[in-house]
PDB file of C-alpha atoms in Angstrom:
ATOM      1  CA  MET A   1     -27.344 -39.158  32.383  1.00 62.00           C
ATOM      2  CA  PRO A   2     -28.134 -42.716  31.118  1.00 85.00           C
ATOM      3  CA  PHE A   3     -30.941 -42.650  27.848  1.00 91.00           C
ATOM      4  CA  HIS A   4     -34.196 -44.734  28.133  1.00 93.00           C
ATOM      5  CA  ALA A   5     -36.869 -45.186  24.777  1.00 95.00           C
ATOM      6  CA  PRO A   6     -40.078 -46.683  27.104  1.00 95.00           C
ATOM      7  CA  LEU A   7     -41.616 -49.196  24.536  1.00 94.00           C
ATOM      8  CA  THR A   8     -45.705 -47.951  23.747  1.00 94.00           C
ATOM      9  CA  ASN A   9     -48.599 -50.182  22.494  1.00 92.00           C
ATOM     10  CA  HIS A  10     -51.151 -48.007  20.338  1.00 94.00           C
ATOM     11  CA  HIS A  11     -53.519 -49.357  18.663  1.00 92.00           C
ATOM     12  CA  ALA A  12     -55.104 -48.728  15.121  1.00 91.00           C
ATOM     13  CA  ASP A  13     -56.145 -45.510  15.145  1.00 93.00           C
ATOM     14  CA  GLY A  14     -53.356 -44.522  17.176  1.00 92.00           C
ATOM     15  CA  THR A  15     -54.308 -43.598  20.173  1.00 93.00           C
ATOM     16  CA  LEU A  16     -52.472 -45.325  23.612  1.00 93.00           C
ATOM     17  CA  CYS A  17     -53.585 -48.940  24.451  1.00 91.00           C
ATOM     18  CA  PRO A  18     -52.791 -48.982  28.129  1.00 87.00           C
ATOM     19  CA  ALA A  19     -50.426 -50.984  30.082  1.00 83.00           C
ATOM     20  CA  ASP A  20     -52.909 -52.737  32.402  1.00 85.00           C
ATOM     21  CA  HIS A  21     -54.488 -53.803  28.289  1.00 84.00           C
ATOM     22  CA  LYS A  22     -52.916 -57.619  27.990  1.00 85.00           C
ATOM     23  CA  HIS A  23     -52.308 -59.185  24.134  1.00 83.00           C
ATOM     24  CA  THR A  24     -51.555 -62.468  22.615  1.00 82.00           C
ATOM     25  CA  SER A  25     -48.215 -62.412  20.966  1.00 79.00           C
ATOM     26  CA  SER A  26     -50.325 -61.626  17.586  1.00 78.00           C
ATOM     27  CA  GLY A  27     -52.142 -59.027  19.588  1.00 78.00           C
ATOM     28  CA  LYS A  28     -55.321 -60.021  19.887  1.00 84.00           C
ATOM     29  CA  PRO A  29     -56.606 -58.518  22.582  1.00 84.00           C
ATOM     30  CA  LEU A  30     -57.545 -60.240  26.411  1.00 86.00           C
ATOM     31  CA  HIS A  31     -59.210 -56.738  27.148  1.00 84.00           C
ATOM     32  CA  ASP A  32     -62.873 -57.150  26.727  1.00 84.00           C
ATOM     33  CA  ASP A  33     -62.608 -53.139  25.957  1.00 84.00           C
ATOM     34  CA  CYS A  34     -59.559 -53.291  23.567  1.00 88.00           C
ATOM     35  CA  PRO A  35     -59.701 -53.607  19.924  1.00 90.00           C
ATOM     36  CA  GLY A  36     -55.990 -54.980  20.124  1.00 87.00           C
ATOM     37  CA  ARG A  37     -52.606 -53.514  19.468  1.00 89.00           C
ATOM     38  CA  SER A  38     -51.976 -51.932  15.864  1.00 91.00           C
ATOM     39  CA  TYR A  39     -48.265 -51.139  16.980  1.00 94.00           C
ATOM     40  CA  THR A  40     -45.764 -50.854  19.528  1.00 94.00           C
ATOM     41  CA  GLN A  41     -43.488 -47.832  19.783  1.00 97.00           C
ATOM     42  CA  ALA A  42     -40.056 -46.880  21.264  1.00 97.00           C
ATOM     43  CA  VAL A  43     -38.614 -43.430  21.353  1.00 97.00           C
ATOM     44  CA  CYS A  44     -35.160 -43.027  22.240  1.00 95.00           C
ATOM     45  CA  SER A  45     -34.111 -39.610  24.725  1.00 95.00           C
ATOM     46  CA  CYS A  46     -31.754 -38.944  22.741  1.00 92.00           C
ATOM     47  CA  GLY A  47     -33.875 -36.861  19.791  1.00 93.00           C
ATOM     48  CA  GLY A  48     -31.986 -39.783  17.016  1.00 92.00           C
ATOM     49  CA  TRP A  49     -33.884 -42.570  17.291  1.00 94.00           C
ATOM     50  CA  GLU A  50     -37.259 -44.310  17.366  1.00 96.00           C
ATOM     51  CA  MET A  51     -38.414 -46.895  15.817  1.00 96.00           C
ATOM     52  CA  ARG A  52     -41.929 -48.391  15.130  1.00 96.00           C
ATOM     53  CA  GLN A  53     -43.685 -51.429  13.951  1.00 96.00           C
ATOM     54  CA  ARG A  54     -46.281 -54.145  14.369  1.00 92.00           C
ATOM     55  CA  GLY A  55     -43.766 -56.889  16.223  1.00 89.00           C
ATOM     56  CA  LYS A  56     -43.152 -55.977  19.864  1.00 89.00           C
ATOM     57  CA  GLY A  57     -40.548 -58.250  20.207  1.00 92.00           C
ATOM     58  CA  TYR A  58     -38.859 -56.599  17.066  1.00 94.00           C
ATOM     59  CA  VAL A  59     -39.101 -52.864  18.626  1.00 96.00           C
ATOM     60  CA  THR A  60     -37.856 -54.500  21.340  1.00 95.00           C
ATOM     61  CA  GLU A  61     -34.860 -56.002  19.812  1.00 95.00           C
ATOM     62  CA  CYS A  62     -33.463 -53.318  18.706  1.00 94.00           C
ATOM     63  CA  ARG A  63     -34.387 -50.562  21.269  1.00 95.00           C
ATOM     64  CA  ARG A  64     -31.635 -52.705  23.652  1.00 93.00           C
ATOM     65  CA  ARG A  65     -29.273 -51.988  20.173  1.00 92.00           C
ATOM     66  CA  HIS A  66     -29.750 -48.521  20.664  1.00 92.00           C
ATOM     67  CA  LEU A  67     -29.673 -48.624  23.994  1.00 91.00           C
ATOM     68  CA  ALA A  68     -26.038 -50.459  24.700  1.00 90.00           C
ATOM     69  CA  SER A  69     -24.844 -48.594  21.316  1.00 87.00           C
ATOM     70  CA  HIS A  70     -25.411 -45.522  24.247  1.00 85.00           C
ATOM     71  CA  ALA A  71     -23.599 -47.195  26.185  1.00 79.00           C
ATOM     72  CA  GLN A  72     -20.265 -47.855  23.630  1.00 73.00           C
ATOM     73  CA  GLY A  73     -20.091 -43.751  22.926  1.00 65.00           C
ATOM     74  CA  PRO A  74     -20.206 -42.090  20.279  1.00 63.00           C
ATOM     75  CA  LYS A  75     -18.556 -43.624  16.885  1.00 62.00           C
ATOM     76  CA  VAL A  76     -16.361 -41.178  16.690  1.00 57.00           C
ATOM     77  CA  LEU A  77     -14.671 -41.185  19.833  1.00 57.00           C
ATOM     78  CA  ARG A  78     -15.043 -44.977  19.454  1.00 56.00           C
ATOM     79  CA  ASP A  79     -12.239 -44.638  16.331  1.00 62.00           C
ATOM     80  CA  LEU A  80     -10.421 -41.712  17.840  1.00 58.00           C
ATOM     81  CA  LEU A  81      -9.413 -44.023  20.707  1.00 57.00           C
ATOM     82  CA  CYS A  82      -8.172 -47.248  18.035  1.00 58.00           C
ATOM     83  CA  LEU A  83      -5.234 -46.747  18.466  1.00 54.00           C
ATOM     84  CA  ASP A  84      -2.264 -49.031  16.047  1.00 52.00           C
ATOM     85  CA  ALA A  85       0.237 -49.558  18.340  1.00 50.00           C
ATOM     86  CA  SER A  86       2.729 -50.975  15.722  1.00 47.00           C
TER      87      SER A  86
END
């Protein structure tokens, strides 16, 4: 089963900012009832990775890297499979 790490946006008080609330790239609200995005969070279903930062782009990039690491397999297994052919 593939892992997933959905992105969620949050207000400064920790409440979830609904997906239909649009923001500028700096997090300023474009929706009348929204106080603005304070941080973006991603939590992986593997249970071993979580990120919470103000910059949505940074969280997105780190999320992509983490999910790609699952596709490579565990580091121990990768190290065992690296055989010296000489």
